[in-house]
Amino acid sequence: MSFVPYLLSVHSPMNDQPPAIYGIIGNPLTHTLSPLMHNAAFKALKVNAIYKPFPLEEEELNLFIEDLKEADNPIFGLNVTIPYKEKILPMMDGANAFAEKVGAVNTIVINRQRKLFGYNTDGPGFLAHIKEVGFSPEGKRIAILGAGGTTRAILSALALFDERPESIKIYNRTYSKAKELLEDLSCRLDMSLVEVVPTIDDLNIELADCLINTTSVGLKPTDECLVDPEMLHKSLFVYDVIYNPQETALIKCAKEKGAQTANGLGMLFYQGTLSLQHWANTQLDDKIKDVMRRALEQGAKVQ
Ligand code: ATR
């Protein structure tokens, strides 16, 4: 089966058609910046398309996906976010090898035959961002806080990356969830470098090269740093996937210790550009990427 997506180029503003719809499904979607980024790109690309949030309750998901297969449905592409990235995979008509390995889909392409094809751009988005900020995981000791969907994507990307880290340790509040995640990924990917540890202390942050926070701790401005700030040090690269607030307590403490830091806005940007490339079935030029990045950065400032 071929999965040629409905090219953005056919959504010409000249053709008097109603706009093609793209969007994001998830719950909650109150703070999503994806519409800002993609609508800015559509405008710059001069295509007759809009990107909307579709907050969905769990019981609405099946019907929403079934409706996508109807010939007159105007939706041609979707992002998927919490809590549906894993649930959606078996609902696809097909998925690329990376999404199958991750076991999660964050991008759906709907082609002219209304077939649904799933991709995962979170992992590649993370790798592209750390490359941009100059961090190579090769030979590094990596510590991860959290074992949700974001850790799933990051672990899969690191596992498939040619330049292998020395070790990856994961700590999660609910130990069993981290164990389950590792067991599940181990069925499809080489997870021999990865170890789930029972306490934060076992992460050995003082000896690590990189600390990644994928938990929601830090989202509230009153949230304290999950780790003991004394463990942070200047040869650590600290990556917090939270970008709102732009500076979590973890990032603040890390900066105070002289550590290199980055937040997840770059990961969001890269996953978004990769999603749009799947929908458009073409590479985006740098001008469009700049428009997307600026829209995101402005949106993050306003929030
Ligand atoms: P995502 O897809 O963004 O990774 P998620 O799947 O909801 O989001 O995962 C959220 C992560 O934050 C989980 O690892 C969760 O830990 P549990 O598995 O124990 O629920 C973690 N988390 C949320 N609140 C936390 C808290 N107060 N302290 C520590 N970890 C927390």
Short mmCIF file of C-alpha atoms and ligand atoms in Angstrom, two decimals:
data_model
loop_
_atom_site.label_atom_id
_atom_site.label_comp_id
_atom_site.label_asym_id
_atom_site.label_seq_id
_atom_site.Cartn_x
_atom_site.Cartn_y
_atom_site.Cartn_z
CA MET A 1 0.00 0.00 0.00
CA SER A 2 1.46 3.38 -0.85
CA PHE A 3 0.98 6.26 1.53
CA VAL A 4 1.41 9.37 -0.58
CA PRO A 5 0.09 12.14 1.66
CA TYR A 6 -2.35 14.74 0.50
CA LEU A 7 0.24 17.31 -0.53
CA LEU A 8 0.00 20.70 1.04
CA SER A 9 0.61 22.16 -2.40
CA VAL A 10 -2.87 21.14 -3.54
CA HIS A 11 -4.37 23.37 -0.87
CA SER A 12 -3.96 26.38 -3.07
CA PRO A 13 -5.61 29.57 -1.77
CA MET A 14 -6.84 30.15 -5.36
CA ASN A 15 -9.11 27.16 -5.61
CA ASP A 16 -12.08 28.46 -3.58
CA GLN A 17 -12.17 25.30 -1.53
CA PRO A 18 -12.72 25.34 2.22
CA PRO A 19 -9.38 25.11 4.02
CA ALA A 20 -7.78 21.75 4.64
CA ILE A 21 -7.69 21.00 8.34
CA TYR A 22 -4.68 19.86 10.33
CA GLY A 23 -4.59 19.69 14.10
CA ILE A 24 -3.68 18.08 17.36
CA ILE A 25 -5.63 15.56 19.42
CA GLY A 26 -5.05 15.06 23.12
CA ASN A 27 -6.35 16.02 26.53
CA PRO A 28 -5.79 18.57 27.95
CA LEU A 29 -4.76 20.87 25.10
CA THR A 30 -5.15 24.21 26.84
CA HIS A 31 -1.47 25.18 26.64
CA THR A 32 -0.47 23.68 23.30
CA LEU A 33 1.77 25.90 21.16
CA SER A 34 1.49 23.65 18.09
CA PRO A 35 -1.34 25.66 16.45
CA LEU A 36 0.77 28.85 16.60
CA MET A 37 3.75 27.13 15.01
CA HIS A 38 1.84 25.35 12.23
CA ASN A 39 -0.53 28.19 11.36
CA ALA A 40 2.48 30.49 11.01
CA ALA A 41 4.02 27.94 8.62
CA PHE A 42 0.80 27.56 6.58
CA LYS A 43 0.62 31.34 6.21
CA ALA A 44 4.25 31.56 5.11
CA LEU A 45 3.75 28.63 2.70
CA LYS A 46 0.60 30.35 1.34
CA VAL A 47 -1.48 27.19 1.59
CA ASN A 48 -5.19 27.13 2.29
CA ALA A 49 -4.99 25.16 5.51
CA ILE A 50 -5.56 25.70 9.20
CA TYR A 51 -4.35 23.87 12.28
CA LYS A 52 -6.72 23.43 15.22
CA PRO A 53 -6.70 21.79 18.63
CA PHE A 54 -9.14 18.89 19.00
CA PRO A 55 -9.44 18.14 22.72
CA LEU A 56 -10.91 14.65 22.93
CA GLU A 57 -12.28 12.61 25.80
CA GLU A 58 -11.17 8.99 25.79
CA GLU A 59 -14.62 7.73 24.75
CA GLU A 60 -14.61 10.07 21.72
CA LEU A 61 -11.31 8.82 20.30
CA ASN A 62 -12.53 5.77 18.35
CA LEU A 63 -15.31 7.65 16.60
CA PHE A 64 -13.00 10.57 15.78
CA ILE A 65 -10.52 8.18 14.15
CA GLU A 66 -13.27 6.30 12.28
CA ASP A 67 -14.58 9.64 10.94
CA LEU A 68 -11.15 10.46 9.54
CA LYS A 69 -11.66 7.63 7.05
CA GLU A 70 -14.78 9.27 5.54
CA ALA A 71 -14.22 10.67 2.04
CA ASP A 72 -15.57 14.14 2.91
CA ASN A 73 -13.54 14.62 6.10
CA PRO A 74 -11.43 17.80 5.66
CA ILE A 75 -8.67 16.67 8.06
CA PHE A 76 -5.41 15.67 6.32
CA GLY A 77 -2.93 15.50 9.15
CA LEU A 78 -2.80 15.34 12.93
CA ASN A 79 -0.44 15.48 15.84
CA VAL A 80 -1.21 13.27 18.79
CA THR A 81 -0.28 14.11 22.35
CA ILE A 82 -0.93 12.98 25.92
CA PRO A 83 -2.64 10.62 26.64
CA TYR A 84 -3.28 9.02 23.22
CA LYS A 85 0.16 8.50 21.62
CA GLU A 86 0.29 4.80 22.45
CA LYS A 87 -3.40 4.00 22.12
CA ILE A 88 -3.52 5.40 18.61
CA LEU A 89 -0.87 3.12 17.08
CA PRO A 90 -3.14 0.07 16.51
CA MET A 91 -5.75 2.36 14.93
CA MET A 92 -3.39 3.23 12.05
CA ASP A 93 -3.52 1.57 8.62
CA GLY A 94 0.27 1.58 8.79
CA ALA A 95 3.16 3.15 10.65
CA ASN A 96 6.83 3.71 9.90
CA ALA A 97 9.45 1.47 11.46
CA PHE A 98 10.48 3.98 14.12
CA ALA A 99 6.89 4.55 15.35
CA GLU A 100 6.42 0.75 15.51
CA LYS A 101 9.59 0.42 17.56
CA VAL A 102 8.69 3.27 19.92
CA GLY A 103 5.17 1.89 20.23
CA ALA A 104 3.74 5.42 19.95
CA VAL A 105 2.56 7.81 17.25
CA ASN A 106 2.62 11.60 17.46
CA THR A 107 2.01 12.37 13.78
CA ILE A 108 -0.72 11.04 11.48
CA VAL A 109 -0.68 11.53 7.73
CA ILE A 110 -4.03 10.98 5.99
CA ASN A 111 -3.69 10.30 2.28
CA ARG A 112 -6.12 10.76 -0.60
CA GLN A 113 -7.59 7.29 -0.05
CA ARG A 114 -8.21 8.35 3.58
CA LYS A 115 -5.70 5.83 4.89
CA LEU A 116 -3.99 6.72 8.15
CA PHE A 117 -0.22 6.42 8.46
CA GLY A 118 1.57 7.00 11.78
CA TYR A 119 4.99 8.47 12.52
CA ASN A 120 6.84 9.42 15.67
CA THR A 121 8.79 12.67 15.42
CA ASP A 122 9.37 13.16 19.18
CA GLY A 123 12.51 11.02 19.32
CA PRO A 124 14.10 12.50 16.18
CA GLY A 125 13.03 15.95 17.46
CA PHE A 126 14.96 15.36 20.69
CA LEU A 127 18.06 14.17 18.82
CA ALA A 128 17.93 17.16 16.46
CA HIS A 129 17.71 19.56 19.39
CA ILE A 130 20.59 18.10 21.40
CA LYS A 131 22.66 18.15 18.22
CA GLU A 132 21.81 21.83 17.76
CA VAL A 133 22.99 22.67 21.29
CA GLY A 134 26.16 20.65 20.77
CA PHE A 135 25.56 17.66 23.08
CA SER A 136 26.57 14.25 21.75
CA PRO A 137 25.26 11.25 23.74
CA GLU A 138 28.15 9.07 22.52
CA GLY A 139 29.93 7.38 25.43
CA LYS A 140 27.97 9.47 27.96
CA ARG A 141 26.33 8.49 31.24
CA ILE A 142 22.72 9.58 30.99
CA ALA A 143 20.23 9.87 33.86
CA ILE A 144 16.50 10.21 33.16
CA LEU A 145 13.74 11.32 35.53
CA GLY A 146 10.32 9.96 34.54
CA ALA A 147 8.98 7.03 32.56
CA GLY A 148 6.07 8.39 30.53
CA GLY A 149 5.60 8.90 26.82
CA THR A 150 8.47 11.36 26.48
CA THR A 151 10.97 8.96 28.05
CA ARG A 152 9.67 6.27 25.67
CA ALA A 153 10.47 8.45 22.64
CA ILE A 154 13.85 9.61 23.97
CA LEU A 155 14.97 6.09 24.92
CA SER A 156 13.96 4.71 21.52
CA ALA A 157 15.80 7.48 19.70
CA LEU A 158 18.94 6.97 21.80
CA ALA A 159 18.74 3.19 21.29
CA LEU A 160 18.66 3.57 17.51
CA PHE A 161 21.33 6.25 17.40
CA ASP A 162 24.66 5.01 16.02
CA GLU A 163 26.64 6.85 18.67
CA ARG A 164 25.78 4.86 21.79
CA PRO A 165 25.79 6.31 25.31
CA GLU A 166 27.84 4.44 27.93
CA SER A 167 24.80 3.93 30.15
CA ILE A 168 21.25 5.16 30.72
CA LYS A 169 19.66 5.06 34.17
CA ILE A 170 15.98 5.80 34.71
CA TYR A 171 14.29 6.79 37.94
CA ASN A 172 10.52 7.07 38.13
CA ARG A 173 8.24 7.84 41.10
CA THR A 174 6.33 4.67 40.24
CA TYR A 175 9.10 2.09 39.88
CA SER A 176 6.84 -0.53 38.26
CA LYS A 177 5.93 1.85 35.40
CA ALA A 178 9.57 2.35 34.51
CA LYS A 179 10.11 -1.43 34.61
CA GLU A 180 7.10 -1.98 32.34
CA LEU A 181 8.33 0.66 29.89
CA LEU A 182 11.75 -0.96 29.71
CA GLU A 183 10.29 -4.44 29.30
CA ASP A 184 8.01 -3.25 26.52
CA LEU A 185 10.78 -1.44 24.61
CA SER A 186 13.17 -4.36 25.09
CA CYS A 187 10.89 -6.53 22.92
CA ARG A 188 11.75 -4.39 19.90
CA LEU A 189 14.93 -2.46 20.70
CA ASP A 190 18.33 -3.12 22.22
CA MET A 191 17.89 -1.74 25.72
CA SER A 192 20.98 -3.41 27.20
CA LEU A 193 22.44 -0.04 28.23
CA VAL A 194 19.34 0.92 30.18
CA GLU A 195 18.75 0.28 33.87
CA VAL A 196 15.77 1.22 36.02
CA VAL A 197 16.90 2.36 39.47
CA PRO A 198 14.74 2.36 42.62
CA THR A 199 15.79 5.72 44.12
CA ILE A 200 16.90 9.11 42.82
CA ASP A 201 20.24 8.62 44.59
CA ASP A 202 20.88 5.53 42.44
CA LEU A 203 20.92 7.77 39.36
CA ASN A 204 24.41 8.85 40.49
CA ILE A 205 23.84 12.31 39.08
CA GLU A 206 27.15 13.50 40.51
CA LEU A 207 28.89 11.07 38.11
CA ALA A 208 26.52 11.55 35.16
CA ASP A 209 27.14 13.60 32.00
CA CYS A 210 23.51 14.32 31.22
CA LEU A 211 20.30 14.61 33.26
CA ILE A 212 16.96 14.64 31.44
CA ASN A 213 13.70 15.53 33.19
CA THR A 214 10.59 14.21 31.46
CA THR A 215 8.30 14.41 34.51
CA SER A 216 5.70 17.11 34.93
CA VAL A 217 7.51 18.38 38.02
CA GLY A 218 8.43 21.98 37.24
CA LEU A 219 5.28 22.80 35.29
CA LYS A 220 3.93 24.70 38.29
CA PRO A 221 6.10 27.68 39.20
CA THR A 222 5.93 26.53 42.84
CA ASP A 223 7.38 23.08 42.01
CA GLU A 224 10.70 22.43 43.66
CA CYS A 225 13.69 20.77 42.05
CA LEU A 226 13.16 16.96 42.01
CA VAL A 227 16.82 16.28 42.63
CA ASP A 228 19.11 17.50 45.38
CA PRO A 229 20.75 20.62 43.84
CA GLU A 230 24.03 19.55 45.45
CA MET A 231 24.15 16.64 42.97
CA LEU A 232 24.26 19.02 40.00
CA HIS A 233 27.64 20.03 38.66
CA LYS A 234 29.24 22.04 35.91
CA SER A 235 30.12 19.15 33.61
CA LEU A 236 26.47 18.04 33.50
CA PHE A 237 24.16 18.79 30.58
CA VAL A 238 20.67 19.30 32.02
CA TYR A 239 17.71 18.91 29.67
CA ASP A 240 14.25 19.70 31.01
CA VAL A 241 11.50 18.89 28.51
CA ILE A 242 9.32 21.49 30.23
CA TYR A 243 9.43 24.79 28.33
CA ASN A 244 6.72 26.63 30.20
CA PRO A 245 7.99 28.02 32.52
CA GLN A 246 11.11 28.49 30.41
CA GLU A 247 13.26 28.10 33.49
CA THR A 248 12.17 25.39 35.93
CA ALA A 249 13.71 25.07 39.40
CA LEU A 250 15.89 22.29 37.96
CA ILE A 251 17.23 24.49 35.16
CA LYS A 252 17.77 27.36 37.58
CA CYS A 253 19.76 25.21 40.02
CA ALA A 254 21.73 23.67 37.15
CA LYS A 255 22.66 27.11 35.82
CA GLU A 256 23.76 28.17 39.30
CA LYS A 257 26.16 25.22 39.27
CA GLY A 258 27.50 26.28 35.88
CA ALA A 259 25.91 23.35 34.00
CA GLN A 260 24.88 23.57 30.34
CA THR A 261 21.08 23.56 30.10
CA ALA A 262 18.31 23.32 27.52
CA ASN A 263 14.54 23.17 27.68
CA GLY A 264 12.03 21.28 25.55
CA LEU A 265 11.01 24.15 23.27
CA GLY A 266 13.64 23.03 20.78
CA MET A 267 12.33 19.45 20.87
CA LEU A 268 8.82 20.79 20.23
CA PHE A 269 10.12 22.86 17.33
CA TYR A 270 11.95 19.98 15.67
CA GLN A 271 9.12 17.47 16.15
CA GLY A 272 6.79 20.08 14.59
CA THR A 273 8.98 20.71 11.55
CA LEU A 274 9.34 16.95 11.05
CA SER A 275 5.55 16.48 11.31
CA LEU A 276 4.94 19.20 8.74
CA GLN A 277 7.49 17.59 6.43
CA HIS A 278 5.53 14.34 6.63
CA TRP A 279 2.26 16.12 5.82
CA ALA A 280 3.82 18.08 2.97
CA ASN A 281 5.92 15.13 1.79
CA THR A 282 8.77 17.52 1.24
CA GLN A 283 11.64 19.16 3.11
CA LEU A 284 10.94 22.60 4.53
CA ASP A 285 13.32 25.38 3.70
CA ASP A 286 15.09 27.29 6.45
CA LYS A 287 12.88 30.37 5.99
CA ILE A 288 9.75 28.41 6.92
CA LYS A 289 11.54 26.76 9.85
CA ASP A 290 12.54 30.21 11.12
CA VAL A 291 8.92 31.35 10.94
CA MET A 292 7.89 28.31 12.98
CA ARG A 293 10.62 28.83 15.55
CA ARG A 294 9.77 32.51 15.99
CA ALA A 295 6.04 31.73 16.41
CA LEU A 296 6.89 29.18 19.10
CA GLU A 297 9.29 31.46 20.94
CA GLN A 298 6.77 34.29 20.96
CA GLY A 299 4.01 31.94 22.12
CA ALA A 300 6.17 30.59 24.93
CA LYS A 301 6.90 34.14 26.12
CA VAL A 302 3.20 35.05 26.23
CA GLN A 303 2.12 31.93 28.15
P1 ATR B 1 4.76 12.40 29.11
O1 ATR B 1 4.08 11.71 27.97
O2 ATR B 1 4.96 13.88 28.89
O3 ATR B 1 6.06 11.73 29.48
P2 ATR B 1 3.22 11.14 31.19
O4 ATR B 1 3.17 9.91 30.35
O5 ATR B 1 1.95 11.61 31.81
O6 ATR B 1 3.77 12.36 30.36
O7 ATR B 1 4.35 10.96 32.30
C1 ATR B 1 4.53 11.87 33.31
C2 ATR B 1 5.75 11.49 34.16
O8 ATR B 1 5.87 12.43 35.22
C3 ATR B 1 5.64 10.11 34.81
O9 ATR B 1 6.92 9.54 34.84
C4 ATR B 1 5.18 10.47 36.24
O10 ATR B 1 5.52 9.53 37.23
P3 ATR B 1 4.53 8.31 37.60
O11 ATR B 1 4.77 7.25 36.57
O12 ATR B 1 4.92 7.91 38.96
O13 ATR B 1 3.11 8.86 37.54
C5 ATR B 1 5.97 11.74 36.47
N1 ATR B 1 5.42 12.56 37.54
C6 ATR B 1 4.27 13.26 37.54
N2 ATR B 1 4.11 13.92 38.73
C7 ATR B 1 5.20 13.61 39.49
C8 ATR B 1 5.64 13.97 40.81
N3 ATR B 1 4.92 14.80 41.57
N4 ATR B 1 6.81 13.47 41.25
C9 ATR B 1 7.56 12.65 40.48
N5 ATR B 1 7.21 12.27 39.22
C10 ATR B 1 6.04 12.74 38.73
#
